[in-house]
Coordinates of C-alpha atoms in Angstrom, one line a residue:
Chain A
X1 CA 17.3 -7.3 -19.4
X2 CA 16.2 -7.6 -16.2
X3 CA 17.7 -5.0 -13.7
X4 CA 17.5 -3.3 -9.7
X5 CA 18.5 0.3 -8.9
X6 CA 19.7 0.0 -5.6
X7 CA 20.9 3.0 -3.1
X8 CA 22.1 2.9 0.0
X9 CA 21.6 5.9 2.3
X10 CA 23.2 5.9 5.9
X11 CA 20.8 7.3 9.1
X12 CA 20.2 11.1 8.6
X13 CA 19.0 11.8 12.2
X14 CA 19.5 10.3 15.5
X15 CA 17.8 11.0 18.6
X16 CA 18.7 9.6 22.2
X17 CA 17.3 8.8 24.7
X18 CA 18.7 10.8 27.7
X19 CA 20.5 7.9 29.6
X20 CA 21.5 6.3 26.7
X21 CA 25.7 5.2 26.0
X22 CA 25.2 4.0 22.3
X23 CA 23.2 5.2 19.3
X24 CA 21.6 2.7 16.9
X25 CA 22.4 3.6 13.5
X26 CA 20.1 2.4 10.7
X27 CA 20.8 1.9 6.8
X28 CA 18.2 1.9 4.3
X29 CA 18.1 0.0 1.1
X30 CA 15.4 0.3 -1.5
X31 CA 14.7 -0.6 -5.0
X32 CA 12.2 -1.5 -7.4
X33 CA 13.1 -4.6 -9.9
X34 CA 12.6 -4.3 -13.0
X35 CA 12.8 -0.5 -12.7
X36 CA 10.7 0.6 -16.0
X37 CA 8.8 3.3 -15.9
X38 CA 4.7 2.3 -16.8
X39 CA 5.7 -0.9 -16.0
X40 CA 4.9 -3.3 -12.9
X41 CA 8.0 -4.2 -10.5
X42 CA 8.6 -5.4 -7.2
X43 CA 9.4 -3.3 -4.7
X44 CA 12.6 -4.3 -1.9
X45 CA 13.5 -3.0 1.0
X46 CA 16.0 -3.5 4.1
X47 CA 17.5 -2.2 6.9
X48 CA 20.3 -2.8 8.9
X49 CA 21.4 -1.4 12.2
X50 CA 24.5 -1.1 13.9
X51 CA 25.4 0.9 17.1
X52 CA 28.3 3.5 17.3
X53 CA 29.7 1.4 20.0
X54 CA 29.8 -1.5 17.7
X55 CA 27.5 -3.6 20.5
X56 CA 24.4 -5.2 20.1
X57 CA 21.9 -2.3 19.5
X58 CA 18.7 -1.9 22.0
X59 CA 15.7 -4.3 20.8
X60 CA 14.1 -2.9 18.2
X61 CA 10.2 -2.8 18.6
X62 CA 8.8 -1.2 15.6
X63 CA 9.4 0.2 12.4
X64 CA 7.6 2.1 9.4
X65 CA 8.5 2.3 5.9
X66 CA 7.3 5.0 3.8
X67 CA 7.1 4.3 0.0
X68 CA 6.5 6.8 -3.0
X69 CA 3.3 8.4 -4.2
X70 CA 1.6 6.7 -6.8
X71 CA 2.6 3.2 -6.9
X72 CA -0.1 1.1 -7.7
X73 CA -0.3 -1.4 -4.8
X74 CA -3.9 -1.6 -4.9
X75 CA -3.9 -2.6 -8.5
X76 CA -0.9 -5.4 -8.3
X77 CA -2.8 -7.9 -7.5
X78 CA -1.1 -9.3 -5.2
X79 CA -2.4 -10.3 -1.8
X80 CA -6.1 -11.9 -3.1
X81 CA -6.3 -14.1 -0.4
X82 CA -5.7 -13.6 3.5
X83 CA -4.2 -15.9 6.4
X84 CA -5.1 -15.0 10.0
X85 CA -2.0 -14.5 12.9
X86 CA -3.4 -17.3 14.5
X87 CA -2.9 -19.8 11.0
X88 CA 0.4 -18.6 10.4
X89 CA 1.6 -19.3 14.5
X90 CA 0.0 -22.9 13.9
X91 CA 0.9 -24.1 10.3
X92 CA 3.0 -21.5 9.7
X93 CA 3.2 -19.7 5.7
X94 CA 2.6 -23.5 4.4
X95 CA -1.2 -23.2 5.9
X96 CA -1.9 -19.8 4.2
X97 CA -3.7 -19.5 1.1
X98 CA -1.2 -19.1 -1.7
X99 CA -2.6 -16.1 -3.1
X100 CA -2.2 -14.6 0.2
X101 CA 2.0 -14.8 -0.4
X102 CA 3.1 -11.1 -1.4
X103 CA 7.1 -11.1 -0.7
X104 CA 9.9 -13.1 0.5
X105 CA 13.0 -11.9 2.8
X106 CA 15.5 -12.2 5.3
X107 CA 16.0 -11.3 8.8
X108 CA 19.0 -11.2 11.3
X109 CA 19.1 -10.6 15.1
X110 CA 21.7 -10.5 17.8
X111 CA 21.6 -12.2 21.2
X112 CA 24.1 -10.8 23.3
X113 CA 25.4 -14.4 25.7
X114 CA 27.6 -13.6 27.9
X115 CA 30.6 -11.7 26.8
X116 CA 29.9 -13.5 22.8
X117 CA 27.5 -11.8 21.0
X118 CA 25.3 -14.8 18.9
X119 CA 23.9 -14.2 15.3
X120 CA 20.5 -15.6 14.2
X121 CA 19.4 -15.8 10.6
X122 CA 16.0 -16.8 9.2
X123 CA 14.3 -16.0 6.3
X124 CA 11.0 -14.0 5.8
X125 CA 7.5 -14.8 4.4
X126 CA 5.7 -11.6 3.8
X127 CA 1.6 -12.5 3.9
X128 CA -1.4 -10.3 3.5
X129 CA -3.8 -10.3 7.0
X130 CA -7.3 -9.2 7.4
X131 CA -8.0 -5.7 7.1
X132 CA -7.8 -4.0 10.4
X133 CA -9.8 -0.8 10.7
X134 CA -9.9 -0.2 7.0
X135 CA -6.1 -0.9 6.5
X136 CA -4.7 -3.7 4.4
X137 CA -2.8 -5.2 6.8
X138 CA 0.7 -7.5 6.4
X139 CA 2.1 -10.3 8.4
X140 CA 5.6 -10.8 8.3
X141 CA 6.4 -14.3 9.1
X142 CA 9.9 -15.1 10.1
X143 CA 11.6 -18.4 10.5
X144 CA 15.1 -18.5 12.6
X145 CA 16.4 -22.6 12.8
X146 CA 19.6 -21.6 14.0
X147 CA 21.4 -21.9 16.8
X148 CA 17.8 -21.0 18.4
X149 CA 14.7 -22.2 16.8
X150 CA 12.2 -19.6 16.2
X151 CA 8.8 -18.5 14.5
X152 CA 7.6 -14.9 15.1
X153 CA 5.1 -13.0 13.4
X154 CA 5.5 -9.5 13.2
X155 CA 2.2 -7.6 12.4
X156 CA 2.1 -4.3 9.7
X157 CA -0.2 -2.3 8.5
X158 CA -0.7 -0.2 5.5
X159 CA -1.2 3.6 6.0
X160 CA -1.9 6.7 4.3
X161 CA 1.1 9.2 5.0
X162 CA 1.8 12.7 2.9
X163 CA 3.6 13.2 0.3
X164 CA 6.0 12.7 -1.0
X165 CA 4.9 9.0 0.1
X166 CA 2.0 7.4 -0.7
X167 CA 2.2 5.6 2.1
X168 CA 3.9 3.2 5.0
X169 CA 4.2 -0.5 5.9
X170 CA 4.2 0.2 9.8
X171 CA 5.4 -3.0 11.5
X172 CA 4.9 -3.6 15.5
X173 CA 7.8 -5.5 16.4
X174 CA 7.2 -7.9 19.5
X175 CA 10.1 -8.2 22.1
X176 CA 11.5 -11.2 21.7
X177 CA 13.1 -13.4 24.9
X178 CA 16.9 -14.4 24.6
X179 CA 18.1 -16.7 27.4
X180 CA 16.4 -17.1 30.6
X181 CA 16.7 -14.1 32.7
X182 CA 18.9 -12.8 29.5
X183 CA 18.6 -9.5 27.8
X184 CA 16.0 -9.5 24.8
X185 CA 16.6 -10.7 20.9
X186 CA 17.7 -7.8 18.6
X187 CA 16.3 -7.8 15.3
X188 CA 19.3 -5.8 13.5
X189 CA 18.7 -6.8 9.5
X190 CA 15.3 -7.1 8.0
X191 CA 14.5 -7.2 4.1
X192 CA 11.6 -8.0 2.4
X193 CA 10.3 -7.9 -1.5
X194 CA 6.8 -6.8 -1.9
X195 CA 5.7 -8.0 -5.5
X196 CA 5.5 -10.6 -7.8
X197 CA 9.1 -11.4 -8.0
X198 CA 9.0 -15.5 -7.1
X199 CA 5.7 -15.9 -6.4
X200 CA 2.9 -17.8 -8.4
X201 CA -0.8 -17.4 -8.0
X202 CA -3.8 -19.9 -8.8
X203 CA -7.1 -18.8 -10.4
X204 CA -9.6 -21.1 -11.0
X205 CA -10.8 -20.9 -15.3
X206 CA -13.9 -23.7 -16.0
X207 CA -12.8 -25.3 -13.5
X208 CA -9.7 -25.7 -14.2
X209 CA -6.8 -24.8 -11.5
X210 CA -4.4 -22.5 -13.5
X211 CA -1.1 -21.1 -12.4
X212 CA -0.2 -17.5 -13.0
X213 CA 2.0 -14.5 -11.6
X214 CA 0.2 -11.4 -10.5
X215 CA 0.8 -8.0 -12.2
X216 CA 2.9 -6.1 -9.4
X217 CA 3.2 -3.0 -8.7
X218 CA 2.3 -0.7 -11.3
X219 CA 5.5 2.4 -11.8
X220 CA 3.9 5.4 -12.8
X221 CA 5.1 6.9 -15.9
X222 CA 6.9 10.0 -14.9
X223 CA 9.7 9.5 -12.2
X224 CA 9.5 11.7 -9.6
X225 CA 12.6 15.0 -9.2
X226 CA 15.4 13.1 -7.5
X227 CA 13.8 9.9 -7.6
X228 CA 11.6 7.8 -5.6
X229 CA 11.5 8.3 -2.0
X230 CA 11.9 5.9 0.5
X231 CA 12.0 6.5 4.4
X232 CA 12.0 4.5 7.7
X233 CA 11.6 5.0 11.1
X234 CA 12.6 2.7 13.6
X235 CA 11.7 2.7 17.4
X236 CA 13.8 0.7 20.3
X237 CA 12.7 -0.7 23.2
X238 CA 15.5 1.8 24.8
X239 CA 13.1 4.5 24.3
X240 CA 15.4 6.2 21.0
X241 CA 14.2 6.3 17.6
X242 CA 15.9 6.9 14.3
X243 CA 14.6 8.5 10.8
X244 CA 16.4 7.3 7.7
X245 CA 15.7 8.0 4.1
X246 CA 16.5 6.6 0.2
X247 CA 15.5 7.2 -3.0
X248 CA 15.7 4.6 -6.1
X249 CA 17.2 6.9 -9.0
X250 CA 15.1 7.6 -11.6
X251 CA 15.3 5.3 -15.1
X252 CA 17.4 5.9 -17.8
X253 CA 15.7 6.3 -20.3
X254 CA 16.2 4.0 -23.3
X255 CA 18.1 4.9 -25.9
X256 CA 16.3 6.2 -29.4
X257 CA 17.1 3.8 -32.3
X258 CA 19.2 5.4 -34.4
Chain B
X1 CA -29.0 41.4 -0.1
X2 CA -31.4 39.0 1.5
X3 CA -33.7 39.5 -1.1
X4 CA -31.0 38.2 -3.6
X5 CA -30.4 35.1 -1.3
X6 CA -34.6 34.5 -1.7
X7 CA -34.7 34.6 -5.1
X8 CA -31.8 32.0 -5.5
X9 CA -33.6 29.6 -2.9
X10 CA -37.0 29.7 -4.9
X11 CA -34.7 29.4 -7.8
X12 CA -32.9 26.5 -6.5
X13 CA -34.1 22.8 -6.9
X14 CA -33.3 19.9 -4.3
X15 CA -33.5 16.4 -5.2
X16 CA -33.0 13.1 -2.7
X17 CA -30.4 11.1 -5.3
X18 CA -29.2 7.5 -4.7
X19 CA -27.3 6.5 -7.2
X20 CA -25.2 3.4 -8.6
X21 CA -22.6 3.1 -10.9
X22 CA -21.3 0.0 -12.7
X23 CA -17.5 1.0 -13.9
X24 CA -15.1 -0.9 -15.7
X25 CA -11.4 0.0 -16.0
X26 CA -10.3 2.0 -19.4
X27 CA -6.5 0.7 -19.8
X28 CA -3.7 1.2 -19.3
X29 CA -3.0 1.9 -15.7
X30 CA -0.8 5.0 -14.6
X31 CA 0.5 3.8 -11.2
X32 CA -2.0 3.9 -8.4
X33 CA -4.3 5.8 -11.3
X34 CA -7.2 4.2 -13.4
X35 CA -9.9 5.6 -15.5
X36 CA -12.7 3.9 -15.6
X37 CA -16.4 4.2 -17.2
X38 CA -19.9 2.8 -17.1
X39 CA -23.0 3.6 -16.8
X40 CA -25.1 5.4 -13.4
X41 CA -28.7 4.0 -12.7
X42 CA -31.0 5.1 -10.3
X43 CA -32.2 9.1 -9.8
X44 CA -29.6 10.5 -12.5
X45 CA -29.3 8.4 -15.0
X46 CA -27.0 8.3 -17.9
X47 CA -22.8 7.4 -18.6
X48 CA -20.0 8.4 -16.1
X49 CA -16.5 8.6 -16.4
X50 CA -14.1 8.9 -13.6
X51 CA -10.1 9.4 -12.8
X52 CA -9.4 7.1 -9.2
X53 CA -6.4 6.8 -7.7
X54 CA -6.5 3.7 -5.5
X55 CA -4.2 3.5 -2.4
X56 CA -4.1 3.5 1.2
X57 CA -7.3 5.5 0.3
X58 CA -9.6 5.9 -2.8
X59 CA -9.9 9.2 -4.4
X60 CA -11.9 9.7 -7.7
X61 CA -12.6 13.0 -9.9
X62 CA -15.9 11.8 -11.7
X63 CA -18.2 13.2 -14.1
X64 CA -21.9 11.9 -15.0
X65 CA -23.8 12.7 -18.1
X66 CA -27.4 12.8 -18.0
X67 CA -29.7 13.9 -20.2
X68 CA -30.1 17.2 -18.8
X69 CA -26.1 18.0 -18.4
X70 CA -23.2 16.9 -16.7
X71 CA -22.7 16.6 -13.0
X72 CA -19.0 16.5 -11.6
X73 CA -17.4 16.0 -8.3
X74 CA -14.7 14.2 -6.7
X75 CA -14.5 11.5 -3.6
X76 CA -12.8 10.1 -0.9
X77 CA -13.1 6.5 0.7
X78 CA -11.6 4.3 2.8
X79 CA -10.8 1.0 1.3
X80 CA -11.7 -1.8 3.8
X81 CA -11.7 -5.1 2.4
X82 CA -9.7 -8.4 2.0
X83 CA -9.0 -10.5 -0.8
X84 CA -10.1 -10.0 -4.4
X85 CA -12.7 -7.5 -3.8
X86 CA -11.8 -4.3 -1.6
X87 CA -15.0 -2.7 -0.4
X88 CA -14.7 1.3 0.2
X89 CA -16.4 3.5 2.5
X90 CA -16.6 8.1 2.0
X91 CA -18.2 10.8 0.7
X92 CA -18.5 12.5 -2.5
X93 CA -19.0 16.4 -3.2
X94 CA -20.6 17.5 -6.4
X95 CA -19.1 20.8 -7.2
X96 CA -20.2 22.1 -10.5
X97 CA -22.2 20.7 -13.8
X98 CA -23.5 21.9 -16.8
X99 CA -27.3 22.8 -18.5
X100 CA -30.0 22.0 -16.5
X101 CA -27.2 21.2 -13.8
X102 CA -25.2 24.3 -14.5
X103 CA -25.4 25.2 -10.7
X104 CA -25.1 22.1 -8.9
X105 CA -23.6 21.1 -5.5
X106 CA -24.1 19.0 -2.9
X107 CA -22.8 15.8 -0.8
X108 CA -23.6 12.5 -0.4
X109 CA -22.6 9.2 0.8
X110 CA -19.8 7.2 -1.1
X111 CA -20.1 3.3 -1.2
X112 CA -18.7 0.9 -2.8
X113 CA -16.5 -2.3 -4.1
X114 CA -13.3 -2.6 -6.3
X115 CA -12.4 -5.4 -8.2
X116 CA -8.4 -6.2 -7.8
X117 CA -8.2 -8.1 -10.5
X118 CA -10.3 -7.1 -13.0
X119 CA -10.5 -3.2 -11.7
X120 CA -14.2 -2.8 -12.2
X121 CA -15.8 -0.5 -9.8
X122 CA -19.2 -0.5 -8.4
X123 CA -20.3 2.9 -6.3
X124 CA -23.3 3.9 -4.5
X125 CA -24.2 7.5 -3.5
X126 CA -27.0 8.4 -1.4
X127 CA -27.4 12.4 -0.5
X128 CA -28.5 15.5 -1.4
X129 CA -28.2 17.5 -4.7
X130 CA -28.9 21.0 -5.2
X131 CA -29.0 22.9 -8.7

């Protein structure tokens, strides 16, 4: 059976800006479905942020997610194709080379109108770009029809970081405009898979088109001591920033027949 | 001892190597880890086995067996590609071998592609080996 280890970790450091009334406080989610060690899974992750205040937190304008050592992104197989930013603002995900598909998510953002504060959901089309100064990079595509209709791409970038991690999705996260002469669009949820979990690919076998679901991401066989690490950090357009960190827990390990 | 120092320069032989190996992946998989093995053509012939671990960059432990000894080192690249093949940019350092390369060491460039789905490897080394 099928199963996700999730965990839920709230913010473990804050840091204000000096004139600032309200601190955003972040939650990170992470797991990794089907969690079997050896095995390949899909990796999720989300984050959700709130402000002590309980008002619309300050837009949010980048983030970076560190993941655990030794998962084998490279070898998932995932991301064989590319689309371009400029391909994905035209035609959207629908223009992009399937094989270029590597996750699927949701986002949520605030627009604060007036006194009412309006919520905006979308979903999320995670795509691989072209490789930018030796980086893989990622395009997150995401696609808001109501009350406001809107397509933004946020472009990521895969990068080496120490361990524990073996490395971070770091997203830029444009400003986005509210209402005329109105405060900015706060992104305050954003989740994303990353791995083969809904997604089929096409390979081409004598010329024959042939539908089939890439490996994922390869577990490596021995869990890591308190299980695999997750962090983020997210910057606001405030000037603040916040540090959160998760771990999935390690397998249990199936039980010997008897 | 300088006279010590000249004795292991005349003792020590320098050869131009450019190198290519043709790897294929030894299953299964251990996370970002392969093995892989193949052949090396080109100034050192022979078989070569190496342990990469392939992320946000490549890093390889390798071993080539000539007919003279072994020859081992490890390398460090930066993938830069798109699509099914990732191409890979680095260095290697040879650090130690055996026989007639008992002494070796050196550095050299590290080229190369990676297969994503099949996980073959092909490298390229152009440098320097001493022994």
């Amino acid at each position: 059976m099928r199963r996700a280890r999730h965990l839920t970790a709230l913010i473990a450091c804050l840091c204000l800006p000096a004139s600032a009334q309200a601190t955003q406080v972040v939650k990170l989610d992470a797991a990794l479905t089907p969690d079997r060690l050896g095995q390949a899974a899909t990796i999720g992750f989300g984050f959700h942020i709130t402000t002590t205040t309980h008002g619309v937190p300050a837009p949010l304008t980048g983030v970076a997610v560190s993941y655990p050592n030794n998962l084998g992104i490279a070898l998932s197989g995932l991301g064989l194709a590319t689309c371009t930013e400029t391909t994905l603002e035209h035609s959207g995900p629908e223009g992009c080379p399937t094989d270029s598909i590597m996750g699927y998510g949701t986002a949520r953002a605030e627009l604060p109108v007036g006194t009412d504060i309006v919520d905006e959901t979308g979903s999320v089309t995670l795509i691989r770009g072209p490789s930018q100064n030796g980086h893989l990079a990622l395009l997150f595509y995401t696609n808001a029809e109501t009350p406001v209709s809107s397509q933004t791409v946020l472009p990521g970038l895969l990068l080496p970081t120490p361990a524990p991690y073996g490395g971070r999705i770091s997203i830029t996260v444009p400003l986005i405009e509210g209402l005329p002469d109105g405060p900015d669009v706060t992104v305050t949820e954003l989740s994303s898979t990353f791995g083969p979990q809904h997604l089929t690919y096409y390979e081409t076998v004598h010329g024959h088109r042939i539908a089939y679901h890439p490996n994922g991401i390869l577990l490596p066989d021995h869990c890591p001591r308190g299980g695999f690490p997750f962090a983020a950090e997210l910057r606001f357009a405030d000037g603040s920033h916040a540090v959160t960190r998760t771990s999935v827990p390690c397998p249990r390990q199936p039980a010997l027949p008897g | 001892m300088p006279g010590h120092v000249g004795l292991l320069a005349d003792a020590a032989r320098t050869l131009n190597a450019t190198d290519t190996g043709d790897l294929h992946f030894i299953p299964p998989a251990h996370g970002s880890e392969v093995y892989e093995e193949g052949t090396a053509h080109g100034t050192l012939p022979g078989s070569m086995h190496a342990h990469c671990k392939i992320g946000a960059v490549v890093e390889a432990n390798f071993t080539i067996y000539t007919r003279g000894g072994t020859i081992t080192g490890h390398g460090k690249a930066t993938p830069n590609g798109s699509g099914e093949y990732e191409s890979f940019a680095g260095s290697i350092l040879v650090t130690s071998g055996t026989g007639r390369y008992a002494h070796a060491h050196g550095r050299a460039g590290l080229y190369g592609t990676f297969n994503r789905k099949t996980y073959a490897l092909v490298v390229q080394t152009t440098g320097q080996l001493s022994y």
